[in-house]
Amino acid sequence: MPIPLYLDTDPGIDDALALAYLLNSPEIDLVGIGTVSGNIDSVTGARNALDLLHLAGHPEIPVAVGAYDPEVGEYRGGAPHVHGRNGIGNVTLEPSSLDPIPESAAEMIIALSHRYAGTLRILAIGPLTNLAVALDLDPTLPGRIDDVIVMGGAVLRAGNVTAVSEANIHNDPEAAAAVFAASWHITLAPLDLTMQHTLGDAERAELGAASSAMLRSVADMLDYYLDFYAGVLGERRCALHDPLAAALACGTIEVTSGPTVPVTVDVSDGLDRGRTICELTEGPDGYADVPGGNTRVVLDIADPFAPHLLDRLIANTDFEVNLQK
Ligand code: BDR
Ligand code: CA
């Protein structure tokens, strides 16, 4: 039986790639999507999600608009220099005729947690505001969740917004602090993992030649993302942040370093604001699990990720097309 999965997202170019991965993964059943302000505001993000689902031939997946502002302060306008003015690299998609559902993303999380009690996985690849709102609305929520997979944080390396903070945590540190403090199991994909796995123009060309219209549009978006990352990495290769978290949620990649430890988030107003503090402890075989910890911090995986990503996207979509012929 596929595992029911709720996606919380700020689409987002790498979010779009993660969505493509999920739609091609038989291990999970994508039962709902909620948006949050991050790369783009949550209202525009919901339109992006609906348009991507339309393009992918999955209009049946409901989309809920989530929090516009973080827990403290106001949304500050996203990351147009990274993801474009519209969040998806300034690519225009054919518009879906559908609208988001009337419920908020937090309400959708709670409803799904009852429908799939004990088995629902939450994959969060944007700021954690919706999850924090859901915890406020219903503190019993963690007892019905199988795992919360989060892309975020910088553990043993620099952040990508400040010296210590990563974008998803930086955009709502108070929400992140509440999510890590809750009594559920979390799997964390920090920058330490996601900056190790990149995609370049050769892979983009493969996606651009795929039979799937969604993949071809994602390839167009990636041109913008590669332009931004060329300034960071010194070559046209981009980090695979959100797709890696998606693969962890599907259980399709082998973790070789993933200690389970307590994690806290700095919510001070100082230079450490938004820092994820993971209580790593040396053991005989690398980092050890820490009693009382609830977060598996994934620092390394067994194999290069980009070939797996490409195989799955292209082989599966071509398989679908072949079935339709
Ligand atoms: C994270 O921030 C966003 O820009 C990406 O979509 C990813 O979720 C990487 O720091
Ligand atoms: Ca994201």
GROMACS .gro file of C-alpha atoms and ligand atoms in nm:
model
  336
    1MET     CA    1   0.000   0.000   0.000
    2PRO     CA    2   0.141   0.343  -0.087
    3ILE     CA    3   0.204   0.572   0.212
    4PRO     CA    4  -0.028   0.875   0.228
    5LEU     CA    5   0.176   1.193   0.202
    6TYR     CA    6   0.086   1.561   0.252
    7LEU     CA    7   0.320   1.813   0.084
    8ASP     CA    8   0.378   2.157   0.239
    9THR     CA    9   0.557   2.377  -0.015
   10ASP     CA   10   0.651   2.726  -0.140
   11PRO     CA   11   0.674   2.654  -0.515
   12GLY     CA   12   0.960   2.724  -0.596
   13ILE     CA   13   1.178   2.575  -0.875
   14ASP     CA   14   1.327   2.290  -0.669
   15ASP     CA   15   0.980   2.247  -0.513
   16ALA     CA   16   0.844   2.187  -0.866
   17LEU     CA   17   1.115   1.926  -0.922
   18ALA     CA   18   1.024   1.762  -0.588
   19LEU     CA   19   0.658   1.755  -0.692
   20ALA     CA   20   0.753   1.583  -1.019
   21TYR     CA   21   0.948   1.324  -0.817
   22LEU     CA   22   0.652   1.259  -0.586
   23LEU     CA   23   0.410   1.221  -0.876
   24ASN     CA   24   0.641   0.953  -1.018
   25SER     CA   25   0.687   0.762  -0.694
   26PRO     CA   26   0.465   0.458  -0.641
   27GLU     CA   27   0.582   0.432  -0.276
   28ILE     CA   28   0.359   0.727  -0.178
   29ASP     CA   29   0.012   0.860  -0.248
   30LEU     CA   30   0.010   1.242  -0.262
   31VAL     CA   31  -0.314   1.317  -0.080
   32GLY     CA   32  -0.293   1.695  -0.045
   33ILE     CA   33  -0.076   2.002  -0.096
   34GLY     CA   34  -0.063   2.315   0.120
   35THR     CA   35   0.132   2.628   0.035
   36VAL     CA   36   0.326   2.867   0.255
   37SER     CA   37   0.500   3.196   0.184
   38GLY     CA   38   0.870   3.147   0.124
   39ASN     CA   39   1.016   3.154  -0.225
   40ILE     CA   40   0.686   3.319  -0.328
   41ASP     CA   41   0.373   3.422  -0.137
   42SER     CA   42   0.133   3.143  -0.041
   43VAL     CA   43  -0.147   3.262  -0.274
   44THR     CA   44   0.073   3.273  -0.586
   45GLY     CA   45   0.232   2.947  -0.470
   46ALA     CA   46  -0.108   2.778  -0.467
   47ARG     CA   47  -0.167   2.889  -0.829
   48ASN     CA   48   0.175   2.749  -0.918
   49ALA     CA   49   0.086   2.418  -0.752
   50LEU     CA   50  -0.252   2.397  -0.930
   51ASP     CA   51  -0.095   2.481  -1.267
   52LEU     CA   52   0.180   2.220  -1.216
   53LEU     CA   53  -0.078   1.955  -1.122
   54HIS     CA   54  -0.283   2.048  -1.430
   55LEU     CA   55   0.024   2.012  -1.648
   56ALA     CA   56   0.110   1.677  -1.488
   57GLY     CA   57  -0.243   1.542  -1.537
   58HIS     CA   58  -0.320   1.527  -1.162
   59PRO     CA   59  -0.602   1.779  -1.106
   60GLU     CA   60  -0.755   1.548  -0.843
   61ILE     CA   61  -0.495   1.640  -0.578
   62PRO     CA   62  -0.642   1.917  -0.358
   63VAL     CA   63  -0.443   2.236  -0.295
   64ALA     CA   64  -0.494   2.456   0.014
   65VAL     CA   65  -0.358   2.806   0.061
   66GLY     CA   66  -0.153   2.829   0.378
   67ALA     CA   67  -0.004   3.102   0.595
   68TYR     CA   68   0.085   3.428   0.421
   69ASP     CA   69   0.285   3.576   0.708
   70PRO     CA   70   0.530   3.401   0.944
   71GLU     CA   71   0.445   3.359   1.313
   72VAL     CA   72   0.628   3.684   1.396
   73GLY     CA   73   0.639   3.981   1.158
   74GLU     CA   74   0.535   3.992   0.793
   75TYR     CA   75   0.623   3.813   0.471
   76ARG     CA   76   0.917   3.998   0.320
   77GLY     CA   77   0.871   3.928  -0.051
   78GLY     CA   78   1.029   3.592  -0.130
   79ALA     CA   79   1.339   3.518  -0.332
   80PRO     CA   80   1.292   3.653  -0.688
   81HIS     CA   81   1.669   3.647  -0.744
   82VAL     CA   82   1.666   3.269  -0.685
   83HIS     CA   83   1.324   3.155  -0.810
   84GLY     CA   84   1.206   3.438  -1.038
   85ARG     CA   85   0.927   3.695  -0.996
   86ASN     CA   86   0.656   3.423  -1.004
   87GLY     CA   87   0.848   3.159  -0.802
   88ILE     CA   88   0.892   2.932  -1.104
   89GLY     CA   89   1.174   3.100  -1.294
   90ASN     CA   90   0.939   3.342  -1.478
   91VAL     CA   91   0.802   3.049  -1.681
   92THR     CA   92   0.433   3.088  -1.771
   93LEU     CA   93   0.231   2.769  -1.730
   94GLU     CA   94  -0.107   2.692  -1.887
   95PRO     CA   95  -0.348   2.793  -1.607
   96SER     CA   96  -0.553   2.533  -1.426
   97SER     CA   97  -0.928   2.606  -1.419
   98LEU     CA   98  -0.942   2.481  -1.059
   99ASP     CA   99  -0.924   2.682  -0.736
  100PRO     CA  100  -0.771   2.599  -0.399
  101ILE     CA  101  -1.005   2.433  -0.150
  102PRO     CA  102  -1.169   2.670   0.104
  103GLU     CA  103  -0.987   2.519   0.404
  104SER     CA  104  -0.645   2.647   0.507
  105ALA     CA  105  -0.333   2.433   0.476
  106ALA     CA  106  -0.327   2.385   0.856
  107GLU     CA  107  -0.689   2.266   0.849
  108MET     CA  108  -0.603   2.029   0.565
  109ILE     CA  109  -0.316   1.881   0.769
  110ILE     CA  110  -0.549   1.813   1.061
  111ALA     CA  111  -0.823   1.663   0.841
  112LEU     CA  112  -0.571   1.435   0.666
  113SER     CA  113  -0.420   1.331   1.000
  114HIS     CA  114  -0.760   1.196   1.102
  115ARG     CA  115  -0.830   1.030   0.766
  116TYR     CA  116  -0.489   0.858   0.764
  117ALA     CA  117  -0.429   0.837   1.141
  118GLY     CA  118  -0.095   0.673   1.218
  119THR     CA  119   0.021   0.648   0.858
  120LEU     CA  120   0.028   1.006   0.725
  121ARG     CA  121   0.368   1.151   0.637
  122ILE     CA  122   0.420   1.526   0.616
  123LEU     CA  123   0.685   1.653   0.375
  124ALA     CA  124   0.769   2.018   0.443
  125ILE     CA  125   0.989   2.189   0.184
  126GLY     CA  126   0.914   2.551   0.273
  127PRO     CA  127   0.900   2.750   0.597
  128LEU     CA  128   0.727   2.558   0.876
  129THR     CA  129   0.446   2.808   0.948
  130ASN     CA  130   0.154   2.581   0.847
  131LEU     CA  131   0.282   2.297   1.065
  132ALA     CA  132   0.315   2.532   1.364
  133VAL     CA  133  -0.038   2.667   1.306
  134ALA     CA  134  -0.170   2.309   1.286
  135LEU     CA  135   0.008   2.223   1.616
  136ASP     CA  136  -0.156   2.528   1.777
  137LEU     CA  137  -0.498   2.430   1.642
  138ASP     CA  138  -0.464   2.068   1.756
  139PRO     CA  139  -0.184   1.972   1.999
  140THR     CA  140  -0.282   1.602   1.960
  141LEU     CA  141  -0.170   1.612   1.593
  142PRO     CA  142   0.176   1.452   1.644
  143GLY     CA  143   0.017   1.131   1.775
  144ARG     CA  144  -0.141   1.068   1.433
  145ILE     CA  145   0.167   1.138   1.217
  146ASP     CA  146   0.411   0.869   1.100
  147ASP     CA  147   0.698   1.105   1.014
  148VAL     CA  148   0.763   1.471   0.932
  149ILE     CA  149   1.030   1.515   0.667
  150VAL     CA  150   1.177   1.864   0.658
  151MET     CA  151   1.415   2.029   0.413
  152GLY     CA  152   1.593   2.291   0.618
  153GLY     CA  153   1.877   2.398   0.840
  154ALA     CA  154   2.253   2.411   0.827
  155VAL     CA  155   2.423   2.186   1.082
  156LEU     CA  156   2.801   2.181   1.033
  157ARG     CA  157   2.825   2.436   0.754
  158ALA     CA  158   2.723   2.792   0.672
  159GLY     CA  159   2.364   2.889   0.607
  160ASN     CA  160   2.239   3.019   0.273
  161VAL     CA  161   2.067   3.334   0.402
  162THR     CA  162   2.292   3.432   0.692
  163ALA     CA  163   2.617   3.279   0.815
  164VAL     CA  164   2.416   3.031   1.023
  165SER     CA  165   2.060   3.013   0.891
  166GLU     CA  166   1.905   2.832   0.597
  167ALA     CA  167   1.612   2.988   0.404
  168ASN     CA  168   1.324   2.765   0.519
  169ILE     CA  169   1.418   2.805   0.886
  170HIS     CA  170   1.522   3.170   0.847
  171ASN     CA  171   1.181   3.266   0.704
  172ASP     CA  172   0.999   3.153   1.021
  173PRO     CA  173   1.230   3.055   1.309
  174GLU     CA  174   0.950   3.061   1.569
  175ALA     CA  175   0.747   2.810   1.365
  176ALA     CA  176   1.052   2.589   1.316
  177ALA     CA  177   1.126   2.595   1.690
  178ALA     CA  178   0.771   2.479   1.765
  179VAL     CA  179   0.788   2.200   1.506
  180PHE     CA  180   1.119   2.060   1.638
  181ALA     CA  181   0.986   2.081   1.995
  182ALA     CA  182   0.671   1.878   1.918
  183SER     CA  183   0.653   1.510   2.006
  184TRP     CA  184   0.670   1.360   1.659
  185HIS     CA  185   0.951   1.199   1.463
  186ILE     CA  186   1.127   1.427   1.216
  187THR     CA  187   1.366   1.345   0.933
  188LEU     CA  188   1.577   1.650   0.847
  189ALA     CA  189   1.748   1.714   0.513
  190PRO     CA  190   1.982   2.008   0.590
  191LEU     CA  191   2.211   2.199   0.354
  192ASP     CA  192   2.495   1.966   0.468
  193LEU     CA  193   2.323   1.697   0.259
  194THR     CA  194   2.150   1.895  -0.013
  195MET     CA  195   2.449   2.106  -0.121
  196GLN     CA  196   2.641   1.783  -0.196
  197HIS     CA  197   2.401   1.676  -0.472
  198THR     CA  198   2.367   1.895  -0.778
  199LEU     CA  199   2.221   1.897  -1.128
  200GLY     CA  200   2.364   2.072  -1.435
  201ASP     CA  201   2.284   2.154  -1.795
  202ALA     CA  202   2.330   1.795  -1.919
  203GLU     CA  203   2.055   1.670  -1.687
  204ARG     CA  204   1.842   1.977  -1.766
  205ALA     CA  205   1.866   1.887  -2.136
  206GLU     CA  206   1.743   1.533  -2.057
  207LEU     CA  207   1.441   1.675  -1.874
  208GLY     CA  208   1.382   1.918  -2.162
  209ALA     CA  209   1.366   1.627  -2.406
  210ALA     CA  210   1.127   1.418  -2.193
  211SER     CA  211   0.783   1.321  -2.314
  212SER     CA  212   0.621   1.478  -2.005
  213ALA     CA  213   0.505   1.840  -2.050
  214MET     CA  214   0.562   1.899  -1.679
  215LEU     CA  215   0.925   1.791  -1.701
  216ARG     CA  216   0.982   2.012  -2.003
  217SER     CA  217   0.843   2.311  -1.809
  218VAL     CA  218   1.059   2.225  -1.507
  219ALA     CA  219   1.360   2.216  -1.742
  220ASP     CA  220   1.270   2.571  -1.854
  221MET     CA  221   1.249   2.683  -1.489
  222LEU     CA  222   1.586   2.525  -1.409
  223ASP     CA  223   1.758   2.763  -1.652
  224TYR     CA  224   1.685   3.046  -1.406
  225TYR     CA  225   1.790   2.839  -1.103
  226LEU     CA  226   2.118   2.742  -1.273
  227ASP     CA  227   2.190   3.109  -1.348
  228PHE     CA  228   2.152   3.189  -0.978
  229TYR     CA  229   2.359   2.890  -0.862
  230ALA     CA  230   2.638   2.969  -1.108
  231GLY     CA  231   2.708   3.270  -0.884
  232VAL     CA  232   2.716   3.048  -0.573
  233LEU     CA  233   2.902   2.740  -0.696
  234GLY     CA  234   3.108   2.893  -0.977
  235GLU     CA  235   2.953   2.657  -1.233
  236ARG     CA  236   2.606   2.600  -1.378
  237ARG     CA  237   2.499   2.334  -1.128
  238CYS     CA  238   2.214   2.373  -0.876
  239ALA     CA  239   2.153   2.209  -0.540
  240LEU     CA  240   1.878   1.944  -0.520
  241HIS     CA  241   1.735   2.055  -0.185
  242ASP     CA  242   1.365   1.972  -0.207
  243PRO     CA  243   1.392   1.662  -0.432
  244LEU     CA  244   1.628   1.505  -0.175
  245ALA     CA  245   1.372   1.562   0.101
  246ALA     CA  246   1.106   1.411  -0.128
  247ALA     CA  247   1.319   1.100  -0.179
  248LEU     CA  248   1.370   1.065   0.199
  249ALA     CA  249   0.992   1.088   0.239
  250CYS     CA  250   0.948   0.810  -0.017
  251GLY     CA  251   1.220   0.595   0.145
  252THR     CA  252   1.399   0.557  -0.187
  253ILE     CA  253   1.753   0.657  -0.088
  254GLU     CA  254   1.992   0.487   0.153
  255VAL     CA  255   2.102   0.701   0.447
  256THR     CA  256   2.464   0.639   0.556
  257SER     CA  257   2.483   0.908   0.827
  258GLY     CA  258   2.164   1.003   1.008
  259PRO     CA  259   2.193   1.032   1.386
  260THR     CA  260   1.868   1.088   1.577
  261VAL     CA  261   1.925   1.382   1.811
  262PRO     CA  262   1.745   1.675   1.977
  263VAL     CA  263   1.723   1.986   1.758
  264THR     CA  264   1.644   2.341   1.868
  265VAL     CA  265   1.618   2.666   1.673
  266ASP     CA  266   1.760   3.002   1.776
  267VAL     CA  267   1.478   3.258   1.791
  268SER     CA  268   1.683   3.542   1.935
  269ASP     CA  269   1.716   3.872   1.751
  270GLY     CA  270   2.092   3.837   1.724
  271LEU     CA  271   2.324   3.703   1.457
  272ASP     CA  272   2.231   3.342   1.546
  273ARG     CA  273   1.860   3.391   1.462
  274GLY     CA  274   1.733   3.098   1.257
  275ARG     CA  275   2.024   2.869   1.340
  276THR     CA  276   1.937   2.498   1.381
  277ILE     CA  277   2.128   2.354   1.673
  278CYS     CA  278   2.161   1.976   1.642
  279GLU     CA  279   2.307   1.799   1.948
  280LEU     CA  280   2.558   1.588   1.754
  281THR     CA  281   2.767   1.352   1.967
  282GLU     CA  282   3.063   1.148   1.844
  283GLY     CA  283   3.024   0.772   1.874
  284PRO     CA  284   3.249   0.480   1.771
  285ASP     CA  285   3.094   0.469   1.421
  286GLY     CA  286   3.037   0.836   1.350
  287TYR     CA  287   2.764   1.043   1.513
  288ALA     CA  288   2.559   0.856   1.772
  289ASP     CA  289   2.187   0.867   1.847
  290VAL     CA  290   2.112   1.081   2.154
  291PRO     CA  291   1.847   0.954   2.400
  292GLY     CA  292   1.540   1.176   2.389
  293GLY     CA  293   1.619   1.299   2.039
  294ASN     CA  294   1.333   1.313   1.790
  295THR     CA  295   1.508   1.425   1.471
  296ARG     CA  296   1.707   1.205   1.233
  297VAL     CA  297   1.957   1.450   1.084
  298VAL     CA  298   2.055   1.315   0.744
  299LEU     CA  299   2.413   1.415   0.670
  300ASP     CA  300   2.506   1.161   0.402
  301ILE     CA  301   2.349   0.913   0.162
  302ALA     CA  302   2.504   0.617  -0.015
  303ASP     CA  303   2.483   0.718  -0.380
  304PRO     CA  304   2.490   1.027  -0.600
  305PHE     CA  305   2.132   1.153  -0.615
  306ALA     CA  306   2.104   1.319  -0.958
  307PRO     CA  307   2.122   0.990  -1.159
  308HIS     CA  308   1.847   0.838  -0.940
  309LEU     CA  309   1.633   1.151  -0.982
  310LEU     CA  310   1.670   1.149  -1.360
  311ASP     CA  311   1.608   0.774  -1.387
  312ARG     CA  312   1.293   0.796  -1.185
  313LEU     CA  313   1.152   1.102  -1.359
  314ILE     CA  314   1.226   1.003  -1.715
  315ALA     CA  315   1.180   0.625  -1.695
  316ASN     CA  316   0.851   0.655  -1.508
  317THR     CA  317   0.697   0.929  -1.720
  318ASP     CA  318   0.795   0.750  -2.041
  319PHE     CA  319   0.640   0.437  -1.894
  320GLU     CA  320   0.316   0.627  -1.833
  321VAL     CA  321   0.316   0.762  -2.186
  322ASN     CA  322   0.382   0.415  -2.326
  323LEU     CA  323   0.088   0.279  -2.131
  324GLN     CA  324  -0.138   0.545  -2.282
  325LYS     CA  325  -0.033   0.459  -2.640
  326BDR     C1  326   1.525   2.582   0.049
  326BDR     O1  327   1.488   2.720   0.031
  326BDR     C2  328   1.415   2.736  -0.087
  326BDR     O2  329   1.467   2.840  -0.163
  326BDR     C3  330   1.421   2.605  -0.162
  326BDR     O3  331   1.301   2.581  -0.230
  326BDR     C4  332   1.449   2.503  -0.054
  326BDR     O4  333   1.329   2.456   0.001
  326BDR     C5  334   1.677   2.571   0.038
  326BDR     O5  335   1.739   2.648   0.137
  327CA      CA  336   1.112   2.501  -0.109
   0.00000   0.00000   0.00000
